[in-house]
């Protein structure tokens, strides 16, 4: 693994189904983030984790949950998918959660909810 | 509320110079980031400014005026590979990034 990886690359999901998007980084970064990116809108923060064992809510957390059991992994779960959750999801990590901390992004997961 | 404004799309000619502007309003301020995003790919870091002034990094430069809530990204000697979206993001008092919608830059030969 080099950097930050996400799985799956893309997924078509029926509404009401449960789905977990996976994110793994090998940079030993403390902070990790989940964003969604929609056409015409900026990246919007869903959830974040400043360090293993802690998580926080971002701008658009409803319908999503996360866990951070260890430094490397930060899965995002949609408990019961709805069509408005159709989006491109990016996981990112940074060495710290402070200022000047560059975020490194995974390749993204394109999710379609029908 | 918190807000980032940048133009939706710009067109420039190969070899020329282009300036992409960004204005921001955030609760507190801990710096301004610029990222590049090619179509279908992840954003990649370009620059970070926290003090007023110009930061130069090769063909790319970034400027910040904290009193005006304003930044720009300057791209010189444009190449076709510079065709991408450029994302402006301001870090607020909680160290969270507030992102603009991005400026799609089209380079013509």
JSON list of C-alpha atoms in Angstrom, two decimals:
[
{"chain": "A", "resi": 1, "resn": "UNK", "atom": "CA", "xyz": [0.00, 0.00, 0.00]},
{"chain": "A", "resi": 2, "resn": "UNK", "atom": "CA", "xyz": [1.33, 3.41, -0.87]},
{"chain": "A", "resi": 3, "resn": "UNK", "atom": "CA", "xyz": [-0.45, 6.40, 0.64]},
{"chain": "A", "resi": 4, "resn": "UNK", "atom": "CA", "xyz": [-4.17, 6.15, 1.07]},
{"chain": "A", "resi": 5, "resn": "UNK", "atom": "CA", "xyz": [-6.51, 3.61, -0.53]},
{"chain": "A", "resi": 6, "resn": "UNK", "atom": "CA", "xyz": [-10.28, 3.34, -0.77]},
{"chain": "A", "resi": 7, "resn": "UNK", "atom": "CA", "xyz": [-12.60, 0.48, -1.65]},
{"chain": "A", "resi": 8, "resn": "UNK", "atom": "CA", "xyz": [-14.70, -0.07, -3.59]},
{"chain": "A", "resi": 9, "resn": "UNK", "atom": "CA", "xyz": [-13.82, 2.18, -6.55]},
{"chain": "A", "resi": 10, "resn": "UNK", "atom": "CA", "xyz": [-17.48, 2.41, -7.46]},
{"chain": "A", "resi": 11, "resn": "UNK", "atom": "CA", "xyz": [-20.75, 0.89, -6.30]},
{"chain": "A", "resi": 12, "resn": "UNK", "atom": "CA", "xyz": [-24.40, 0.87, -7.29]},
{"chain": "A", "resi": 13, "resn": "UNK", "atom": "CA", "xyz": [-26.63, 0.34, -4.29]},
{"chain": "A", "resi": 14, "resn": "UNK", "atom": "CA", "xyz": [-30.35, -0.13, -3.78]},
{"chain": "A", "resi": 15, "resn": "UNK", "atom": "CA", "xyz": [-32.00, 2.36, -1.45]},
{"chain": "A", "resi": 16, "resn": "UNK", "atom": "CA", "xyz": [-32.37, 1.03, 2.06]},
{"chain": "A", "resi": 17, "resn": "UNK", "atom": "CA", "xyz": [-29.26, -1.15, 1.90]},
{"chain": "A", "resi": 18, "resn": "UNK", "atom": "CA", "xyz": [-26.36, -0.85, 4.31]},
{"chain": "A", "resi": 19, "resn": "UNK", "atom": "CA", "xyz": [-22.94, -0.04, 2.85]},
{"chain": "A", "resi": 20, "resn": "UNK", "atom": "CA", "xyz": [-19.44, 0.43, 4.27]},
{"chain": "A", "resi": 21, "resn": "UNK", "atom": "CA", "xyz": [-16.81, 2.37, 2.38]},
{"chain": "A", "resi": 22, "resn": "UNK", "atom": "CA", "xyz": [-13.31, 1.39, 3.35]},
{"chain": "A", "resi": 23, "resn": "UNK", "atom": "CA", "xyz": [-10.30, 3.68, 3.78]},
{"chain": "A", "resi": 24, "resn": "UNK", "atom": "CA", "xyz": [-6.76, 2.69, 4.74]},
{"chain": "A", "resi": 25, "resn": "UNK", "atom": "CA", "xyz": [-3.60, 4.78, 5.00]},
{"chain": "A", "resi": 26, "resn": "UNK", "atom": "CA", "xyz": [-0.03, 3.67, 5.58]},
{"chain": "A", "resi": 27, "resn": "UNK", "atom": "CA", "xyz": [1.49, 7.05, 6.39]},
{"chain": "A", "resi": 28, "resn": "UNK", "atom": "CA", "xyz": [0.84, 6.78, 10.15]},
{"chain": "A", "resi": 29, "resn": "UNK", "atom": "CA", "xyz": [-1.17, 9.98, 9.97]},
{"chain": "A", "resi": 30, "resn": "UNK", "atom": "CA", "xyz": [-3.08, 10.90, 13.10]},
{"chain": "A", "resi": 31, "resn": "UNK", "atom": "CA", "xyz": [-6.03, 12.65, 11.46]},
{"chain": "A", "resi": 32, "resn": "UNK", "atom": "CA", "xyz": [-8.45, 11.22, 8.92]},
{"chain": "A", "resi": 33, "resn": "UNK", "atom": "CA", "xyz": [-11.48, 12.66, 7.15]},
{"chain": "A", "resi": 34, "resn": "UNK", "atom": "CA", "xyz": [-14.44, 11.66, 5.01]},
{"chain": "A", "resi": 35, "resn": "UNK", "atom": "CA", "xyz": [-15.77, 14.11, 2.40]},
{"chain": "A", "resi": 36, "resn": "UNK", "atom": "CA", "xyz": [-18.44, 13.95, -0.24]},
{"chain": "A", "resi": 37, "resn": "UNK", "atom": "CA", "xyz": [-18.12, 15.84, -3.50]},
{"chain": "A", "resi": 38, "resn": "UNK", "atom": "CA", "xyz": [-21.16, 16.79, -5.55]},
{"chain": "A", "resi": 39, "resn": "UNK", "atom": "CA", "xyz": [-21.32, 18.73, -8.82]},
{"chain": "A", "resi": 40, "resn": "UNK", "atom": "CA", "xyz": [-21.38, 22.46, -8.23]},
{"chain": "A", "resi": 41, "resn": "UNK", "atom": "CA", "xyz": [-20.60, 22.13, -4.55]},
{"chain": "A", "resi": 42, "resn": "UNK", "atom": "CA", "xyz": [-17.35, 22.15, -2.66]},
{"chain": "A", "resi": 43, "resn": "UNK", "atom": "CA", "xyz": [-16.08, 19.17, -0.75]},
{"chain": "A", "resi": 44, "resn": "UNK", "atom": "CA", "xyz": [-18.22, 18.75, 2.35]},
{"chain": "A", "resi": 45, "resn": "UNK", "atom": "CA", "xyz": [-16.90, 17.14, 5.51]},
{"chain": "A", "resi": 46, "resn": "UNK", "atom": "CA", "xyz": [-18.97, 14.21, 6.77]},
{"chain": "A", "resi": 47, "resn": "UNK", "atom": "CA", "xyz": [-16.95, 12.96, 9.74]},
{"chain": "A", "resi": 48, "resn": "UNK", "atom": "CA", "xyz": [-13.41, 13.27, 10.95]},
{"chain": "A", "resi": 49, "resn": "UNK", "atom": "CA", "xyz": [-11.03, 11.69, 13.43]},
{"chain": "A", "resi": 50, "resn": "UNK", "atom": "CA", "xyz": [-8.16, 13.61, 15.00]},
{"chain": "A", "resi": 51, "resn": "UNK", "atom": "CA", "xyz": [-6.57, 10.48, 16.41]},
{"chain": "A", "resi": 52, "resn": "UNK", "atom": "CA", "xyz": [-7.30, 6.78, 16.80]},
{"chain": "A", "resi": 53, "resn": "UNK", "atom": "CA", "xyz": [-10.20, 6.17, 19.15]},
{"chain": "A", "resi": 54, "resn": "UNK", "atom": "CA", "xyz": [-11.87, 9.56, 18.59]},
{"chain": "A", "resi": 55, "resn": "UNK", "atom": "CA", "xyz": [-14.32, 10.77, 15.95]},
{"chain": "A", "resi": 56, "resn": "UNK", "atom": "CA", "xyz": [-16.26, 13.97, 15.29]},
{"chain": "A", "resi": 57, "resn": "UNK", "atom": "CA", "xyz": [-19.12, 15.20, 13.15]},
{"chain": "A", "resi": 58, "resn": "UNK", "atom": "CA", "xyz": [-18.53, 17.43, 10.17]},
{"chain": "A", "resi": 59, "resn": "UNK", "atom": "CA", "xyz": [-20.87, 19.58, 8.15]},
{"chain": "A", "resi": 60, "resn": "UNK", "atom": "CA", "xyz": [-23.11, 16.78, 6.79]},
{"chain": "A", "resi": 61, "resn": "UNK", "atom": "CA", "xyz": [-23.02, 13.79, 9.18]},
{"chain": "A", "resi": 62, "resn": "UNK", "atom": "CA", "xyz": [-26.66, 12.66, 9.04]},
{"chain": "A", "resi": 63, "resn": "UNK", "atom": "CA", "xyz": [-27.10, 9.14, 7.68]},
{"chain": "A", "resi": 64, "resn": "UNK", "atom": "CA", "xyz": [-23.41, 8.29, 8.10]},
{"chain": "A", "resi": 65, "resn": "UNK", "atom": "CA", "xyz": [-21.31, 6.78, 10.86]},
{"chain": "A", "resi": 66, "resn": "UNK", "atom": "CA", "xyz": [-17.59, 6.16, 11.30]},
{"chain": "A", "resi": 67, "resn": "UNK", "atom": "CA", "xyz": [-15.21, 4.33, 13.59]},
{"chain": "A", "resi": 68, "resn": "UNK", "atom": "CA", "xyz": [-11.47, 4.64, 14.20]},
{"chain": "A", "resi": 69, "resn": "UNK", "atom": "CA", "xyz": [-10.31, 1.51, 15.95]},
{"chain": "A", "resi": 70, "resn": "UNK", "atom": "CA", "xyz": [-6.69, 1.97, 14.86]},
{"chain": "A", "resi": 71, "resn": "UNK", "atom": "CA", "xyz": [-4.46, 4.54, 13.14]},
{"chain": "A", "resi": 72, "resn": "UNK", "atom": "CA", "xyz": [-4.67, 3.10, 9.65]},
{"chain": "A", "resi": 73, "resn": "UNK", "atom": "CA", "xyz": [-8.37, 2.43, 9.03]},
{"chain": "A", "resi": 74, "resn": "UNK", "atom": "CA", "xyz": [-11.36, 4.77, 8.92]},
{"chain": "A", "resi": 75, "resn": "UNK", "atom": "CA", "xyz": [-14.49, 3.09, 7.50]},
{"chain": "A", "resi": 76, "resn": "UNK", "atom": "CA", "xyz": [-17.62, 5.07, 6.63]},
{"chain": "A", "resi": 77, "resn": "UNK", "atom": "CA", "xyz": [-20.98, 3.33, 6.99]},
{"chain": "A", "resi": 78, "resn": "UNK", "atom": "CA", "xyz": [-24.30, 4.27, 5.42]},
{"chain": "A", "resi": 79, "resn": "UNK", "atom": "CA", "xyz": [-26.85, 2.51, 7.63]},
{"chain": "A", "resi": 80, "resn": "UNK", "atom": "CA", "xyz": [-29.75, 2.76, 5.18]},
{"chain": "A", "resi": 81, "resn": "UNK", "atom": "CA", "xyz": [-28.78, 4.36, 1.88]},
{"chain": "A", "resi": 82, "resn": "UNK", "atom": "CA", "xyz": [-30.97, 7.02, 0.25]},
{"chain": "A", "resi": 83, "resn": "UNK", "atom": "CA", "xyz": [-30.70, 8.47, -3.30]},
{"chain": "A", "resi": 84, "resn": "UNK", "atom": "CA", "xyz": [-29.43, 11.82, -1.94]},
{"chain": "A", "resi": 85, "resn": "UNK", "atom": "CA", "xyz": [-26.31, 9.98, -0.81]},
{"chain": "A", "resi": 86, "resn": "UNK", "atom": "CA", "xyz": [-25.33, 9.45, -4.44]},
{"chain": "A", "resi": 87, "resn": "UNK", "atom": "CA", "xyz": [-21.96, 11.17, -4.61]},
{"chain": "A", "resi": 88, "resn": "UNK", "atom": "CA", "xyz": [-18.21, 10.74, -4.89]},
{"chain": "A", "resi": 89, "resn": "UNK", "atom": "CA", "xyz": [-16.72, 10.01, -1.49]},
{"chain": "A", "resi": 90, "resn": "UNK", "atom": "CA", "xyz": [-13.14, 10.93, -0.66]},
{"chain": "A", "resi": 91, "resn": "UNK", "atom": "CA", "xyz": [-11.16, 9.80, 2.34]},
{"chain": "A", "resi": 92, "resn": "UNK", "atom": "CA", "xyz": [-8.22, 11.97, 3.37]},
{"chain": "A", "resi": 93, "resn": "UNK", "atom": "CA", "xyz": [-5.54, 11.96, 6.02]},
{"chain": "A", "resi": 94, "resn": "UNK", "atom": "CA", "xyz": [-3.10, 14.44, 7.52]},
{"chain": "A", "resi": 95, "resn": "UNK", "atom": "CA", "xyz": [-0.17, 14.22, 9.89]},
{"chain": "A", "resi": 96, "resn": "UNK", "atom": "CA", "xyz": [-2.02, 16.35, 12.42]},
{"chain": "A", "resi": 97, "resn": "UNK", "atom": "CA", "xyz": [-5.34, 18.14, 12.72]},
{"chain": "A", "resi": 98, "resn": "UNK", "atom": "CA", "xyz": [-3.71, 21.53, 13.20]},
{"chain": "A", "resi": 99, "resn": "UNK", "atom": "CA", "xyz": [-2.96, 24.41, 10.90]},
{"chain": "A", "resi": 100, "resn": "UNK", "atom": "CA", "xyz": [-0.66, 24.03, 7.91]},
{"chain": "A", "resi": 101, "resn": "UNK", "atom": "CA", "xyz": [-1.43, 20.31, 7.82]},
{"chain": "A", "resi": 102, "resn": "UNK", "atom": "CA", "xyz": [-1.73, 19.19, 4.22]},
{"chain": "A", "resi": 103, "resn": "UNK", "atom": "CA", "xyz": [-4.43, 16.63, 3.57]},
{"chain": "A", "resi": 104, "resn": "UNK", "atom": "CA", "xyz": [-3.69, 13.64, 1.34]},
{"chain": "A", "resi": 105, "resn": "UNK", "atom": "CA", "xyz": [-6.66, 12.20, -0.52]},
{"chain": "A", "resi": 106, "resn": "UNK", "atom": "CA", "xyz": [-7.57, 8.69, -1.56]},
{"chain": "A", "resi": 107, "resn": "UNK", "atom": "CA", "xyz": [-8.75, 8.00, -5.13]},
{"chain": "A", "resi": 108, "resn": "UNK", "atom": "CA", "xyz": [-12.43, 8.20, -4.19]},
{"chain": "A", "resi": 109, "resn": "UNK", "atom": "CA", "xyz": [-15.48, 5.94, -4.27]},
{"chain": "A", "resi": 110, "resn": "UNK", "atom": "CA", "xyz": [-18.24, 6.72, -6.71]},
{"chain": "A", "resi": 111, "resn": "UNK", "atom": "CA", "xyz": [-21.53, 5.68, -5.10]},
{"chain": "A", "resi": 112, "resn": "UNK", "atom": "CA", "xyz": [-24.90, 5.56, -6.83]},
{"chain": "A", "resi": 113, "resn": "UNK", "atom": "CA", "xyz": [-28.01, 4.90, -4.75]},
{"chain": "A", "resi": 114, "resn": "UNK", "atom": "CA", "xyz": [-31.08, 3.90, -6.74]},
{"chain": "B", "resi": 1, "resn": "UNK", "atom": "CA", "xyz": [-22.07, 31.71, 7.91]},
{"chain": "B", "resi": 2, "resn": "UNK", "atom": "CA", "xyz": [-18.93, 30.33, 6.32]},
{"chain": "B", "resi": 3, "resn": "UNK", "atom": "CA", "xyz": [-18.47, 30.78, 2.61]},
{"chain": "B", "resi": 4, "resn": "UNK", "atom": "CA", "xyz": [-15.87, 30.43, -0.13]},
{"chain": "B", "resi": 5, "resn": "UNK", "atom": "CA", "xyz": [-16.37, 32.06, -3.54]},
{"chain": "B", "resi": 6, "resn": "UNK", "atom": "CA", "xyz": [-14.37, 31.35, -6.68]},
{"chain": "B", "resi": 7, "resn": "UNK", "atom": "CA", "xyz": [-15.24, 31.53, -10.38]},
{"chain": "B", "resi": 8, "resn": "UNK", "atom": "CA", "xyz": [-16.88, 28.43, -11.84]},
{"chain": "B", "resi": 9, "resn": "UNK", "atom": "CA", "xyz": [-14.82, 28.27, -15.01]},
{"chain": "B", "resi": 10, "resn": "UNK", "atom": "CA", "xyz": [-11.93, 30.07, -16.72]},
{"chain": "B", "resi": 11, "resn": "UNK", "atom": "CA", "xyz": [-10.28, 29.67, -20.11]},
{"chain": "B", "resi": 12, "resn": "UNK", "atom": "CA", "xyz": [-6.66, 30.51, -20.93]},
{"chain": "B", "resi": 13, "resn": "UNK", "atom": "CA", "xyz": [-4.15, 29.91, -23.69]},
{"chain": "B", "resi": 14, "resn": "UNK", "atom": "CA", "xyz": [-1.15, 27.60, -23.52]},
{"chain": "B", "resi": 15, "resn": "UNK", "atom": "CA", "xyz": [1.97, 29.54, -22.51]},
{"chain": "B", "resi": 16, "resn": "UNK", "atom": "CA", "xyz": [-0.02, 32.39, -20.95]},
{"chain": "B", "resi": 17, "resn": "UNK", "atom": "CA", "xyz": [-0.62, 33.43, -17.31]},
{"chain": "B", "resi": 18, "resn": "UNK", "atom": "CA", "xyz": [-3.89, 33.00, -15.44]},
{"chain": "B", "resi": 19, "resn": "UNK", "atom": "CA", "xyz": [-5.02, 34.23, -12.02]},
{"chain": "B", "resi": 20, "resn": "UNK", "atom": "CA", "xyz": [-7.76, 32.37, -10.12]},
{"chain": "B", "resi": 21, "resn": "UNK", "atom": "CA", "xyz": [-9.36, 34.42, -7.37]},
{"chain": "B", "resi": 22, "resn": "UNK", "atom": "CA", "xyz": [-10.93, 33.23, -4.14]},
{"chain": "B", "resi": 23, "resn": "UNK", "atom": "CA", "xyz": [-12.73, 35.16, -1.41]},
{"chain": "B", "resi": 24, "resn": "UNK", "atom": "CA", "xyz": [-13.55, 33.62, 1.93]},
{"chain": "B", "resi": 25, "resn": "UNK", "atom": "CA", "xyz": [-15.58, 34.19, 5.07]},
{"chain": "B", "resi": 26, "resn": "UNK", "atom": "CA", "xyz": [-14.92, 31.85, 7.96]},
{"chain": "B", "resi": 27, "resn": "UNK", "atom": "CA", "xyz": [-15.32, 31.69, 11.71]},
{"chain": "B", "resi": 28, "resn": "UNK", "atom": "CA", "xyz": [-11.71, 32.28, 12.61]},
{"chain": "B", "resi": 29, "resn": "UNK", "atom": "CA", "xyz": [-8.89, 31.69, 10.17]},
{"chain": "B", "resi": 30, "resn": "UNK", "atom": "CA", "xyz": [-5.97, 29.28, 10.22]},
{"chain": "B", "resi": 31, "resn": "UNK", "atom": "CA", "xyz": [-4.76, 29.47, 6.66]},
{"chain": "B", "resi": 32, "resn": "UNK", "atom": "CA", "xyz": [-5.74, 29.17, 3.02]},
{"chain": "B", "resi": 33, "resn": "UNK", "atom": "CA", "xyz": [-5.08, 26.10, 0.88]},
{"chain": "B", "resi": 34, "resn": "UNK", "atom": "CA", "xyz": [-5.11, 25.56, -2.88]},
{"chain": "B", "resi": 35, "resn": "UNK", "atom": "CA", "xyz": [-5.57, 22.09, -4.35]},
{"chain": "B", "resi": 36, "resn": "UNK", "atom": "CA", "xyz": [-5.54, 20.85, -7.94]},
{"chain": "B", "resi": 37, "resn": "UNK", "atom": "CA", "xyz": [-8.02, 18.20, -9.08]},
{"chain": "B", "resi": 38, "resn": "UNK", "atom": "CA", "xyz": [-7.89, 16.59, -12.50]},
{"chain": "B", "resi": 39, "resn": "UNK", "atom": "CA", "xyz": [-11.16, 15.17, -13.78]},
{"chain": "B", "resi": 40, "resn": "UNK", "atom": "CA", "xyz": [-11.99, 11.85, -12.14]},
{"chain": "B", "resi": 41, "resn": "UNK", "atom": "CA", "xyz": [-9.06, 12.07, -9.75]},
{"chain": "B", "resi": 42, "resn": "UNK", "atom": "CA", "xyz": [-8.38, 13.06, -6.15]},
{"chain": "B", "resi": 43, "resn": "UNK", "atom": "CA", "xyz": [-7.41, 16.58, -5.10]},
{"chain": "B", "resi": 44, "resn": "UNK", "atom": "CA", "xyz": [-3.68, 17.17, -4.63]},
{"chain": "B", "resi": 45, "resn": "UNK", "atom": "CA", "xyz": [-2.08, 19.89, -2.50]},
{"chain": "B", "resi": 46, "resn": "UNK", "atom": "CA", "xyz": [-0.61, 22.94, -4.22]},
{"chain": "B", "resi": 47, "resn": "UNK", "atom": "CA", "xyz": [-0.04, 25.63, -1.60]},
{"chain": "B", "resi": 48, "resn": "UNK", "atom": "CA", "xyz": [-0.72, 26.97, 1.87]},
{"chain": "B", "resi": 49, "resn": "UNK", "atom": "CA", "xyz": [-0.75, 30.61, 2.99]},
{"chain": "B", "resi": 50, "resn": "UNK", "atom": "CA", "xyz": [-1.33, 31.90, 6.50]},
{"chain": "B", "resi": 51, "resn": "UNK", "atom": "CA", "xyz": [0.54, 35.23, 6.37]},
{"chain": "B", "resi": 52, "resn": "UNK", "atom": "CA", "xyz": [-0.16, 38.08, 3.97]},
{"chain": "B", "resi": 53, "resn": "UNK", "atom": "CA", "xyz": [1.88, 38.06, 0.82]},
{"chain": "B", "resi": 54, "resn": "UNK", "atom": "CA", "xyz": [2.97, 35.98, -2.11]},
{"chain": "B", "resi": 55, "resn": "UNK", "atom": "CA", "xyz": [4.37, 32.46, -1.93]},
{"chain": "B", "resi": 56, "resn": "UNK", "atom": "CA", "xyz": [6.11, 31.27, -5.09]},
{"chain": "B", "resi": 57, "resn": "UNK", "atom": "CA", "xyz": [6.60, 27.63, -5.98]},
{"chain": "B", "resi": 58, "resn": "UNK", "atom": "CA", "xyz": [7.88, 27.12, -9.52]},
{"chain": "B", "resi": 59, "resn": "UNK", "atom": "CA", "xyz": [5.23, 28.05, -12.08]},
{"chain": "B", "resi": 60, "resn": "UNK", "atom": "CA", "xyz": [2.58, 28.38, -9.36]},
{"chain": "B", "resi": 61, "resn": "UNK", "atom": "CA", "xyz": [2.27, 31.25, -6.87]},
{"chain": "B", "resi": 62, "resn": "UNK", "atom": "CA", "xyz": [-0.35, 31.92, -4.21]},
{"chain": "B", "resi": 63, "resn": "UNK", "atom": "CA", "xyz": [-1.25, 35.23, -2.61]},
{"chain": "B", "resi": 64, "resn": "UNK", "atom": "CA", "xyz": [-3.15, 36.02, 0.58]},
{"chain": "B", "resi": 65, "resn": "UNK", "atom": "CA", "xyz": [-4.67, 39.17, 2.03]},
{"chain": "B", "resi": 66, "resn": "UNK", "atom": "CA", "xyz": [-6.19, 38.39, 5.42]},
{"chain": "B", "resi": 67, "resn": "UNK", "atom": "CA", "xyz": [-7.70, 41.85, 5.86]},
{"chain": "B", "resi": 68, "resn": "UNK", "atom": "CA", "xyz": [-9.61, 41.47, 2.58]},
{"chain": "B", "resi": 69, "resn": "UNK", "atom": "CA", "xyz": [-10.46, 37.78, 2.94]},
{"chain": "B", "resi": 70, "resn": "UNK", "atom": "CA", "xyz": [-8.90, 37.25, -0.46]},
{"chain": "B", "resi": 71, "resn": "UNK", "atom": "CA", "xyz": [-6.48, 34.89, -2.13]},
{"chain": "B", "resi": 72, "resn": "UNK", "atom": "CA", "xyz": [-5.39, 34.12, -5.65]},
{"chain": "B", "resi": 73, "resn": "UNK", "atom": "CA", "xyz": [-3.52, 31.35, -7.40]},
{"chain": "B", "resi": 74, "resn": "UNK", "atom": "CA", "xyz": [-1.28, 32.47, -10.24]},
{"chain": "B", "resi": 75, "resn": "UNK", "atom": "CA", "xyz": [-0.26, 29.96, -12.88]},
{"chain": "B", "resi": 76, "resn": "UNK", "atom": "CA", "xyz": [2.51, 30.95, -15.31]},
{"chain": "B", "resi": 77, "resn": "UNK", "atom": "CA", "xyz": [3.66, 29.41, -18.60]},
{"chain": "B", "resi": 78, "resn": "UNK", "atom": "CA", "xyz": [0.48, 27.41, -18.83]},
{"chain": "B", "resi": 79, "resn": "UNK", "atom": "CA", "xyz": [0.73, 23.85, -20.10]},
{"chain": "B", "resi": 80, "resn": "UNK", "atom": "CA", "xyz": [-2.05, 21.62, -21.39]},
{"chain": "B", "resi": 81, "resn": "UNK", "atom": "CA", "xyz": [-1.61, 19.40, -18.30]},
{"chain": "B", "resi": 82, "resn": "UNK", "atom": "CA", "xyz": [-2.71, 22.36, -16.14]},
{"chain": "B", "resi": 83, "resn": "UNK", "atom": "CA", "xyz": [-6.27, 21.80, -17.36]},
{"chain": "B", "resi": 84, "resn": "UNK", "atom": "CA", "xyz": [-7.97, 20.85, -14.11]},
{"chain": "B", "resi": 85, "resn": "UNK", "atom": "CA", "xyz": [-10.17, 22.20, -11.35]},
{"chain": "B", "resi": 86, "resn": "UNK", "atom": "CA", "xyz": [-8.52, 24.38, -8.72]},
{"chain": "B", "resi": 87, "resn": "UNK", "atom": "CA", "xyz": [-10.01, 24.21, -5.25]},
{"chain": "B", "resi": 88, "resn": "UNK", "atom": "CA", "xyz": [-9.69, 26.98, -2.68]},
{"chain": "B", "resi": 89, "resn": "UNK", "atom": "CA", "xyz": [-10.16, 26.00, 0.98]},
{"chain": "B", "resi": 90, "resn": "UNK", "atom": "CA", "xyz": [-9.97, 28.09, 4.15]},
{"chain": "B", "resi": 91, "resn": "UNK", "atom": "CA", "xyz": [-9.24, 26.57, 7.54]},
{"chain": "B", "resi": 92, "resn": "UNK", "atom": "CA", "xyz": [-11.56, 27.82, 10.26]},
{"chain": "B", "resi": 93, "resn": "UNK", "atom": "CA", "xyz": [-11.04, 28.22, 14.01]},
{"chain": "B", "resi": 94, "resn": "UNK", "atom": "CA", "xyz": [-11.79, 24.49, 14.54]},
{"chain": "B", "resi": 95, "resn": "UNK", "atom": "CA", "xyz": [-9.06, 23.58, 12.03]},
{"chain": "B", "resi": 96, "resn": "UNK", "atom": "CA", "xyz": [-11.66, 22.30, 9.59]},
{"chain": "B", "resi": 97, "resn": "UNK", "atom": "CA", "xyz": [-11.38, 23.10, 5.89]},
{"chain": "B", "resi": 98, "resn": "UNK", "atom": "CA", "xyz": [-14.21, 25.01, 4.23]},
{"chain": "B", "resi": 99, "resn": "UNK", "atom": "CA", "xyz": [-14.05, 24.33, 0.50]},
{"chain": "B", "resi": 100, "resn": "UNK", "atom": "CA", "xyz": [-15.03, 26.34, -2.52]},
{"chain": "B", "resi": 101, "resn": "UNK", "atom": "CA", "xyz": [-16.82, 24.62, -5.40]},
{"chain": "B", "resi": 102, "resn": "UNK", "atom": "CA", "xyz": [-13.69, 24.81, -7.52]},
{"chain": "B", "resi": 103, "resn": "UNK", "atom": "CA", "xyz": [-12.66, 26.67, -10.67]},
{"chain": "B", "resi": 104, "resn": "UNK", "atom": "CA", "xyz": [-12.48, 24.59, -13.83]},
{"chain": "B", "resi": 105, "resn": "UNK", "atom": "CA", "xyz": [-9.53, 25.83, -15.89]},
{"chain": "B", "resi": 106, "resn": "UNK", "atom": "CA", "xyz": [-9.61, 25.08, -19.60]},
{"chain": "B", "resi": 107, "resn": "UNK", "atom": "CA", "xyz": [-6.34, 25.50, -21.49]},
{"chain": "B", "resi": 108, "resn": "UNK", "atom": "CA", "xyz": [-6.53, 26.05, -25.25]},
{"chain": "B", "resi": 109, "resn": "UNK", "atom": "CA", "xyz": [-3.57, 25.52, -27.60]}
]
